[in-house]
Amino acid sequence: MAPSEPAPDIEFPSSTSTVTVRIIDSTTTLRLDPELFWRPAIKGLQPVQSPIYCFLISHGDQHILFDLGVRRDWENYAPTTAALIKSTTTVKTQQNVSEILDSDQSSINIRSMDISAVIWSHHHFDHIGDPSTFPSSTRLVVGPNFEKLYQPAYPTNPSSLLRDSDTYGRSIEEIKFQDDLHVGGFAAVDYFHDGSFYILDAPGHSHGHLCALARVTTSPDTFVFMGADAAHHPGIIRPTPYLPLPRRAAGCSGEALQAIHPLRSVNAPFFKPSERMFPAMKEAEETVRKIMEMDAQENVFVVLAHDASLAGEMDTFPDEIADWKEKGVKERTRWLFLKYLEKTMKV
């Protein structure tokens, strides 16, 4: 197979501060139909029953959440959203994220009442959850132009995808990106002002879409990249010139996997984002390019919100993810998504 190119040199801002990250399996199963979310089509490719990963980020005794998954009673979303779910997918959620926190029997003792802020990566139903299950003291952090684009909500605006109750009585903090800070090419906001956690501007899938980068260890620095919906499948970010298709994976030879690649390539991703779910395609492809460069870094673990190949392969709440590198999680999981593609060889 083709030799790899050196990974791009990303200079991460220096810091001795870290956050504790716990990946929350939101207990949701969501059907993703390939034609809606990635292209081109591969014969025999079936819908993915995907998870939704959210993140609990702790900075000392301050705790925030990145995304909330799907609310358990999704039928009580705004009517436009509930109708969209019924017509495009199937979804099942066992617990709200607030309930996951409040029912936890471990010793970490972080409850919904302890969450100071919820960051919405974007306004789609599978990420907004039900903010009303958190106290009014919990701030809602959103992307640029959120209030202009998405407020007021239902029922004030009958056609809105959101509900007034999502924001009622709570502070809304709209992220404003400046030109003075970039991390890996992303415009960034240093959320805790100490280099431990960055909110990143990642447009394309929706207006104001956000990703995030958490520093989880120092000496050496390691990071967790929270990809949200910048890509719905790891085949959108792999392979690359930096991470070419391996000689063998998913029980198949690299040649066999290359044969089902739409471009017969060993160093280009299997897929691109679909125009149907990525209305700003130029921005979406640029965001994906930046994620591919992040993914090529040995010290960055990329977690896409719907990456089904990670299920059961990494530590999740209440455990921390800080030792992902020591445990070899990235190397072990990098090509697991190929098992999904391998099934198409039998068609």
Tab-separated table of C-alpha atoms in Angstrom:
chain	number	residue	atom	x	y	z
A	1	MET	CA	0.000	0.000	0.000
A	2	ALA	CA	1.067	3.643	-0.364
A	3	PRO	CA	3.519	5.127	2.138
A	4	SER	CA	2.161	7.807	4.416
A	5	GLU	CA	3.017	11.471	4.240
A	6	PRO	CA	4.175	13.239	7.417
A	7	ALA	CA	1.303	14.616	9.454
A	8	PRO	CA	0.880	18.393	9.228
A	9	ASP	CA	2.685	20.200	12.028
A	10	ILE	CA	0.036	21.633	14.332
A	11	GLU	CA	1.362	23.941	17.013
A	12	PHE	CA	-0.996	23.669	19.941
A	13	PRO	CA	-0.952	26.615	22.331
A	14	SER	CA	1.219	25.845	25.341
A	15	SER	CA	-0.493	25.218	28.673
A	16	THR	CA	-0.035	23.293	31.895
A	17	SER	CA	-3.797	23.132	32.497
A	18	THR	CA	-6.099	20.237	31.694
A	19	VAL	CA	-9.740	19.274	31.955
A	20	THR	CA	-11.232	15.929	32.879
A	21	VAL	CA	-13.292	14.507	30.023
A	22	ARG	CA	-15.882	11.770	30.366
A	23	ILE	CA	-17.559	10.551	27.193
A	24	ILE	CA	-21.252	9.949	27.784
A	25	ASP	CA	-23.046	7.296	25.773
A	26	SER	CA	-26.373	9.090	25.631
A	27	THR	CA	-28.298	5.762	25.446
A	28	THR	CA	-29.675	6.745	22.046
A	29	THR	CA	-29.803	4.623	18.919
A	30	LEU	CA	-30.365	6.679	15.777
A	31	ARG	CA	-30.694	5.357	12.237
A	32	LEU	CA	-28.462	7.150	9.733
A	33	ASP	CA	-29.301	6.527	6.089
A	34	PRO	CA	-26.142	6.766	3.948
A	35	GLU	CA	-27.734	8.761	1.124
A	36	LEU	CA	-28.671	11.513	3.554
A	37	PHE	CA	-25.321	11.922	5.274
A	38	TRP	CA	-22.459	10.810	3.021
A	39	ARG	CA	-21.686	10.236	-0.633
A	40	PRO	CA	-21.088	8.593	-3.044
A	41	ALA	CA	-23.243	5.513	-2.727
A	42	ILE	CA	-21.598	2.112	-2.334
A	43	LYS	CA	-23.747	-0.818	-3.440
A	44	GLY	CA	-25.010	-2.817	-0.493
A	45	LEU	CA	-24.303	-0.130	2.108
A	46	GLN	CA	-26.921	-0.376	4.845
A	47	PRO	CA	-28.194	2.273	7.292
A	48	VAL	CA	-26.098	2.659	10.433
A	49	GLN	CA	-27.649	2.273	13.860
A	50	SER	CA	-25.528	4.941	15.459
A	51	PRO	CA	-24.895	6.148	18.997
A	52	ILE	CA	-24.730	9.775	20.056
A	53	TYR	CA	-21.760	10.714	22.202
A	54	CYS	CA	-21.896	13.681	24.548
A	55	PHE	CA	-19.129	14.934	26.804
A	56	LEU	CA	-18.867	15.889	30.460
A	57	ILE	CA	-15.985	18.316	30.905
A	58	SER	CA	-14.760	19.127	34.401
A	59	HIS	CA	-12.481	22.046	35.162
A	60	GLY	CA	-11.827	21.809	38.864
A	61	ASP	CA	-15.246	21.995	40.481
A	62	GLN	CA	-16.817	23.547	37.385
A	63	HIS	CA	-18.678	21.072	35.163
A	64	ILE	CA	-20.055	21.630	31.669
A	65	LEU	CA	-21.603	19.427	28.995
A	66	PHE	CA	-20.925	19.367	25.266
A	67	ASP	CA	-24.218	18.291	23.672
A	68	LEU	CA	-27.204	16.483	25.192
A	69	GLY	CA	-28.189	13.853	22.622
A	70	VAL	CA	-31.916	13.152	22.071
A	71	ARG	CA	-34.498	13.783	24.752
A	72	ARG	CA	-36.142	10.587	25.994
A	73	ASP	CA	-39.644	11.834	25.135
A	74	TRP	CA	-38.685	13.005	21.652
A	75	GLU	CA	-42.354	13.193	20.692
A	76	ASN	CA	-42.421	16.362	22.819
A	77	TYR	CA	-39.907	18.197	20.679
A	78	ALA	CA	-41.339	21.106	18.720
A	79	PRO	CA	-43.958	19.708	16.292
A	80	THR	CA	-41.788	20.453	13.245
A	81	THR	CA	-38.923	18.463	14.751
A	82	ALA	CA	-41.102	15.541	15.862
A	83	ALA	CA	-42.561	15.319	12.350
A	84	LEU	CA	-39.043	15.401	10.863
A	85	ILE	CA	-37.948	12.502	13.060
A	86	LYS	CA	-40.974	10.403	12.114
A	87	SER	CA	-40.418	10.971	8.393
A	88	THR	CA	-36.643	10.511	8.170
A	89	THR	CA	-35.327	8.161	10.842
A	90	THR	CA	-35.971	5.942	13.831
A	91	VAL	CA	-34.714	6.848	17.272
A	92	LYS	CA	-34.792	5.318	20.730
A	93	THR	CA	-33.453	6.954	23.884
A	94	GLN	CA	-33.446	5.264	27.269
A	95	GLN	CA	-32.377	8.218	29.445
A	96	ASN	CA	-31.878	11.947	29.237
A	97	VAL	CA	-28.311	13.025	29.927
A	98	SER	CA	-29.547	14.682	33.112
A	99	GLU	CA	-30.945	11.307	34.214
A	100	ILE	CA	-27.651	9.582	33.406
A	101	LEU	CA	-25.888	11.995	35.733
A	102	ASP	CA	-28.497	11.833	38.472
A	103	SER	CA	-28.696	8.032	38.518
A	104	ASP	CA	-24.946	7.455	38.510
A	105	GLN	CA	-23.824	5.277	41.421
A	106	SER	CA	-20.084	5.944	41.116
A	107	SER	CA	-18.083	8.111	43.471
A	108	ILE	CA	-17.710	11.117	41.149
A	109	ASN	CA	-21.036	12.569	42.363
A	110	ILE	CA	-21.632	15.034	39.513
A	111	ARG	CA	-25.354	15.711	39.133
A	112	SER	CA	-27.471	17.750	36.752
A	113	MET	CA	-27.681	20.511	39.366
A	114	ASP	CA	-23.862	20.802	39.209
A	115	ILE	CA	-23.722	21.626	35.490
A	116	SER	CA	-22.821	25.268	35.008
A	117	ALA	CA	-23.208	25.296	31.226
A	118	VAL	CA	-24.437	23.183	28.319
A	119	ILE	CA	-22.736	23.723	24.977
A	120	TRP	CA	-24.900	22.935	21.964
A	121	SER	CA	-22.695	21.985	19.023
A	122	HIS	CA	-25.688	22.976	16.896
A	123	HIS	CA	-29.465	23.169	16.983
A	124	HIS	CA	-30.424	19.734	15.577
A	125	PHE	CA	-32.633	17.414	17.617
A	126	ASP	CA	-30.001	14.738	18.228
A	127	HIS	CA	-27.763	17.202	20.066
A	128	ILE	CA	-30.063	19.559	21.960
A	129	GLY	CA	-31.663	17.044	24.336
A	130	ASP	CA	-33.908	18.658	26.910
A	131	PRO	CA	-32.250	21.642	28.626
A	132	SER	CA	-35.337	22.114	30.794
A	133	THR	CA	-34.160	19.122	32.859
A	134	PHE	CA	-31.263	21.274	34.131
A	135	PRO	CA	-31.624	24.120	36.624
A	136	SER	CA	-32.139	27.651	35.334
A	137	SER	CA	-28.625	28.479	36.571
A	138	THR	CA	-27.211	26.292	33.785
A	139	ARG	CA	-26.145	28.563	30.938
A	140	LEU	CA	-26.709	27.593	27.311
A	141	VAL	CA	-23.641	28.142	25.120
A	142	VAL	CA	-24.352	28.331	21.387
A	143	GLY	CA	-22.648	29.145	18.105
A	144	PRO	CA	-22.507	32.474	16.263
A	145	ASN	CA	-25.794	34.135	15.264
A	146	PHE	CA	-27.902	31.603	17.173
A	147	GLU	CA	-30.385	34.090	18.548
A	148	LYS	CA	-30.758	35.834	15.193
A	149	LEU	CA	-31.322	32.561	13.321
A	150	TYR	CA	-33.188	30.353	15.797
A	151	GLN	CA	-35.089	32.601	18.182
A	152	PRO	CA	-37.912	32.866	19.020
A	153	ALA	CA	-38.801	29.182	19.183
A	154	TYR	CA	-42.012	27.137	19.351
A	155	PRO	CA	-44.764	28.012	20.186
A	156	THR	CA	-43.915	31.689	19.674
A	157	ASN	CA	-42.628	30.691	16.250
A	158	PRO	CA	-44.877	27.741	15.232
A	159	SER	CA	-42.425	26.441	12.590
A	160	SER	CA	-39.313	26.475	14.786
A	161	LEU	CA	-37.293	23.299	15.357
A	162	LEU	CA	-36.696	24.377	18.966
A	163	ARG	CA	-38.963	25.025	21.939
A	164	ASP	CA	-39.162	28.213	23.977
A	165	SER	CA	-38.714	25.999	27.044
A	166	ASP	CA	-35.198	25.102	25.846
A	167	THR	CA	-34.011	28.590	26.678
A	168	TYR	CA	-36.670	30.013	28.973
A	169	GLY	CA	-35.277	31.583	32.146
A	170	ARG	CA	-31.647	30.764	31.413
A	171	SER	CA	-28.699	32.773	30.183
A	172	ILE	CA	-27.689	32.260	26.551
A	173	GLU	CA	-23.998	32.731	25.783
A	174	GLU	CA	-23.339	33.155	22.073
A	175	ILE	CA	-19.771	32.326	21.073
A	176	LYS	CA	-18.021	35.068	19.106
A	177	PHE	CA	-14.869	34.022	17.285
A	178	GLN	CA	-12.086	36.521	16.742
A	179	ASP	CA	-9.011	36.392	14.508
A	180	ASP	CA	-6.555	36.324	17.384
A	181	LEU	CA	-6.693	32.600	18.232
A	182	HIS	CA	-6.571	29.576	15.950
A	183	VAL	CA	-5.963	25.939	16.886
A	184	GLY	CA	-5.218	23.530	14.065
A	185	GLY	CA	-6.635	26.030	11.588
A	186	PHE	CA	-9.896	26.404	13.517
A	187	ALA	CA	-10.913	29.773	14.872
A	188	ALA	CA	-11.040	29.109	18.603
A	189	VAL	CA	-12.246	30.429	21.946
A	190	ASP	CA	-10.224	29.506	25.033
A	191	TYR	CA	-13.249	28.730	27.183
A	192	PHE	CA	-11.593	28.538	30.614
A	193	HIS	CA	-8.870	31.063	29.703
A	194	ASP	CA	-6.037	28.664	30.516
A	195	GLY	CA	-5.545	26.529	27.401
A	196	SER	CA	-7.380	23.486	28.735
A	197	PHE	CA	-10.511	23.579	26.564
A	198	TYR	CA	-11.181	25.242	23.221
A	199	ILE	CA	-14.481	25.761	21.427
A	200	LEU	CA	-13.884	25.628	17.676
A	201	ASP	CA	-15.675	27.210	14.726
A	202	ALA	CA	-16.641	24.285	12.461
A	203	PRO	CA	-19.290	25.418	9.942
A	204	GLY	CA	-20.824	23.428	7.110
A	205	HIS	CA	-23.408	21.075	8.594
A	206	SER	CA	-25.422	23.933	10.042
A	207	HIS	CA	-25.064	27.600	10.819
A	208	GLY	CA	-22.895	28.092	13.893
A	209	HIS	CA	-21.811	24.451	14.169
A	210	LEU	CA	-19.189	23.952	16.888
A	211	CYS	CA	-16.520	21.367	17.628
A	212	ALA	CA	-14.260	21.342	20.697
A	213	LEU	CA	-10.757	20.329	21.741
A	214	ALA	CA	-9.882	19.305	25.302
A	215	ARG	CA	-6.363	18.964	26.698
A	216	VAL	CA	-6.551	15.903	28.936
A	217	THR	CA	-2.873	15.412	29.869
A	218	THR	CA	0.353	17.391	29.867
A	219	SER	CA	3.953	16.167	29.653
A	220	PRO	CA	3.115	14.929	27.111
A	221	ASP	CA	0.120	16.882	25.855
A	222	THR	CA	-2.792	14.746	24.691
A	223	PHE	CA	-6.168	15.928	23.478
A	224	VAL	CA	-9.714	14.759	22.789
A	225	PHE	CA	-11.361	16.300	19.725
A	226	MET	CA	-15.168	16.482	19.920
A	227	GLY	CA	-16.336	16.310	16.327
A	228	ALA	CA	-20.119	16.604	16.787
A	229	ASP	CA	-21.727	16.448	13.315
A	230	ALA	CA	-18.865	17.860	11.265
A	231	ALA	CA	-18.755	14.323	9.848
A	232	HIS	CA	-21.279	11.549	10.444
A	233	HIS	CA	-19.006	8.635	9.558
A	234	PRO	CA	-15.268	8.015	10.054
A	235	GLY	CA	-15.066	7.110	6.356
A	236	ILE	CA	-15.419	10.858	5.698
A	237	ILE	CA	-12.085	11.551	7.428
A	238	ARG	CA	-10.144	8.359	6.579
A	239	PRO	CA	-8.014	7.260	4.843
A	240	THR	CA	-5.799	10.274	4.101
A	241	PRO	CA	-2.296	10.831	2.753
A	242	TYR	CA	-1.194	10.871	6.406
A	243	LEU	CA	-3.150	7.714	7.313
A	244	PRO	CA	-3.381	5.581	4.159
A	245	LEU	CA	-5.377	2.415	4.004
A	246	PRO	CA	-3.522	-0.335	5.882
A	247	ARG	CA	-2.334	-3.572	4.307
A	248	ARG	CA	-4.951	-5.456	6.279
A	249	ALA	CA	-7.953	-4.426	8.366
A	250	ALA	CA	-11.418	-5.722	9.270
A	251	GLY	CA	-10.257	-9.179	8.291
A	252	CYS	CA	-9.659	-8.066	4.701
A	253	SER	CA	-6.639	-7.180	2.654
A	254	GLY	CA	-5.991	-3.572	1.804
A	255	GLU	CA	-6.379	-4.478	-1.870
A	256	ALA	CA	-9.891	-5.827	-1.262
A	257	LEU	CA	-10.875	-2.702	0.666
A	258	GLN	CA	-9.352	-0.495	-2.019
A	259	ALA	CA	-11.488	-2.297	-4.594
A	260	ILE	CA	-14.712	-1.071	-2.958
A	261	HIS	CA	-13.384	2.476	-2.514
A	262	PRO	CA	-15.343	4.758	-4.865
A	263	LEU	CA	-12.046	6.216	-6.107
A	264	ARG	CA	-10.047	2.968	-5.748
A	265	SER	CA	-7.797	5.065	-3.541
A	266	VAL	CA	-5.648	4.206	-0.544
A	267	ASN	CA	-5.138	7.796	0.638
A	268	ALA	CA	-8.462	9.574	0.113
A	269	PRO	CA	-11.543	9.224	2.328
A	270	PHE	CA	-14.223	6.759	1.302
A	271	PHE	CA	-16.895	9.427	1.501
A	272	LYS	CA	-17.641	13.108	1.379
A	273	PRO	CA	-20.424	14.889	3.261
A	274	SER	CA	-23.791	14.786	1.509
A	275	GLU	CA	-25.225	18.036	0.183
A	276	ARG	CA	-28.581	17.052	1.664
A	277	MET	CA	-27.296	17.482	5.231
A	278	PHE	CA	-24.430	19.893	4.585
A	279	PRO	CA	-25.938	22.981	2.953
A	280	ALA	CA	-22.663	24.947	3.068
A	281	MET	CA	-20.561	22.376	1.219
A	282	LYS	CA	-17.430	24.460	0.716
A	283	GLU	CA	-17.279	25.227	4.436
A	284	ALA	CA	-18.120	21.622	5.320
A	285	GLU	CA	-15.248	20.249	3.235
A	286	GLU	CA	-12.847	22.761	4.757
A	287	THR	CA	-13.942	21.731	8.245
A	288	VAL	CA	-13.422	18.070	7.321
A	289	ARG	CA	-9.950	18.865	5.974
A	290	LYS	CA	-8.990	20.401	9.311
A	291	ILE	CA	-10.350	17.379	11.193
A	292	MET	CA	-8.300	15.059	8.974
A	293	GLU	CA	-5.194	16.995	9.980
A	294	MET	CA	-6.187	16.727	13.633
A	295	ASP	CA	-6.815	13.018	13.206
A	296	ALA	CA	-3.286	12.595	11.828
A	297	GLN	CA	-1.769	13.879	15.084
A	298	GLU	CA	-0.544	11.094	17.366
A	299	ASN	CA	-1.708	13.026	20.422
A	300	VAL	CA	-5.291	13.801	19.308
A	301	PHE	CA	-8.164	11.321	19.674
A	302	VAL	CA	-11.054	12.293	17.383
A	303	VAL	CA	-14.545	11.316	18.555
A	304	LEU	CA	-17.328	11.928	16.057
A	305	ALA	CA	-20.744	12.067	17.687
A	306	HIS	CA	-22.141	9.166	15.646
A	307	ASP	CA	-19.111	6.903	15.256
A	308	ALA	CA	-20.643	3.464	15.778
A	309	SER	CA	-17.234	1.798	15.466
A	310	LEU	CA	-16.192	3.250	18.848
A	311	ALA	CA	-19.030	1.582	20.772
A	312	GLY	CA	-17.584	-0.594	23.526
A	313	GLU	CA	-14.026	0.257	22.484
A	314	MET	CA	-13.306	3.239	24.737
A	315	ASP	CA	-13.897	4.270	28.329
A	316	THR	CA	-17.203	6.036	28.855
A	317	PHE	CA	-18.950	7.772	31.751
A	318	PRO	CA	-18.364	7.579	34.622
A	319	ASP	CA	-14.791	6.692	33.631
A	320	GLU	CA	-12.385	9.292	32.274
A	321	ILE	CA	-10.808	9.179	28.823
A	322	ALA	CA	-7.485	10.795	29.823
A	323	ASP	CA	-5.430	7.635	29.307
A	324	TRP	CA	-6.673	6.885	25.789
A	325	LYS	CA	-3.157	7.133	24.366
A	326	GLU	CA	-1.595	4.925	27.024
A	327	LYS	CA	-4.267	2.296	26.319
A	328	GLY	CA	-3.761	2.488	22.555
A	329	VAL	CA	-7.410	3.321	21.908
A	330	LYS	CA	-6.774	5.423	18.825
A	331	GLU	CA	-4.641	2.833	17.053
A	332	ARG	CA	-7.002	0.006	17.991
A	333	THR	CA	-10.138	1.770	16.747
A	334	ARG	CA	-8.854	3.757	13.756
A	335	TRP	CA	-9.937	1.241	11.107
A	336	LEU	CA	-12.804	-0.526	12.856
A	337	PHE	CA	-15.287	1.305	10.637
A	338	LEU	CA	-14.023	-0.819	7.751
A	339	LYS	CA	-16.048	-3.730	9.161
A	340	TYR	CA	-19.139	-1.778	8.093
A	341	LEU	CA	-17.781	-1.445	4.563
A	342	GLU	CA	-16.502	-5.007	4.410
A	343	LYS	CA	-20.092	-6.273	4.342
A	344	THR	CA	-20.573	-4.658	0.911
A	345	MET	CA	-18.042	-7.069	-0.595
A	346	LYS	CA	-20.629	-9.832	-0.281
A	347	VAL	CA	-23.204	-7.977	-2.366
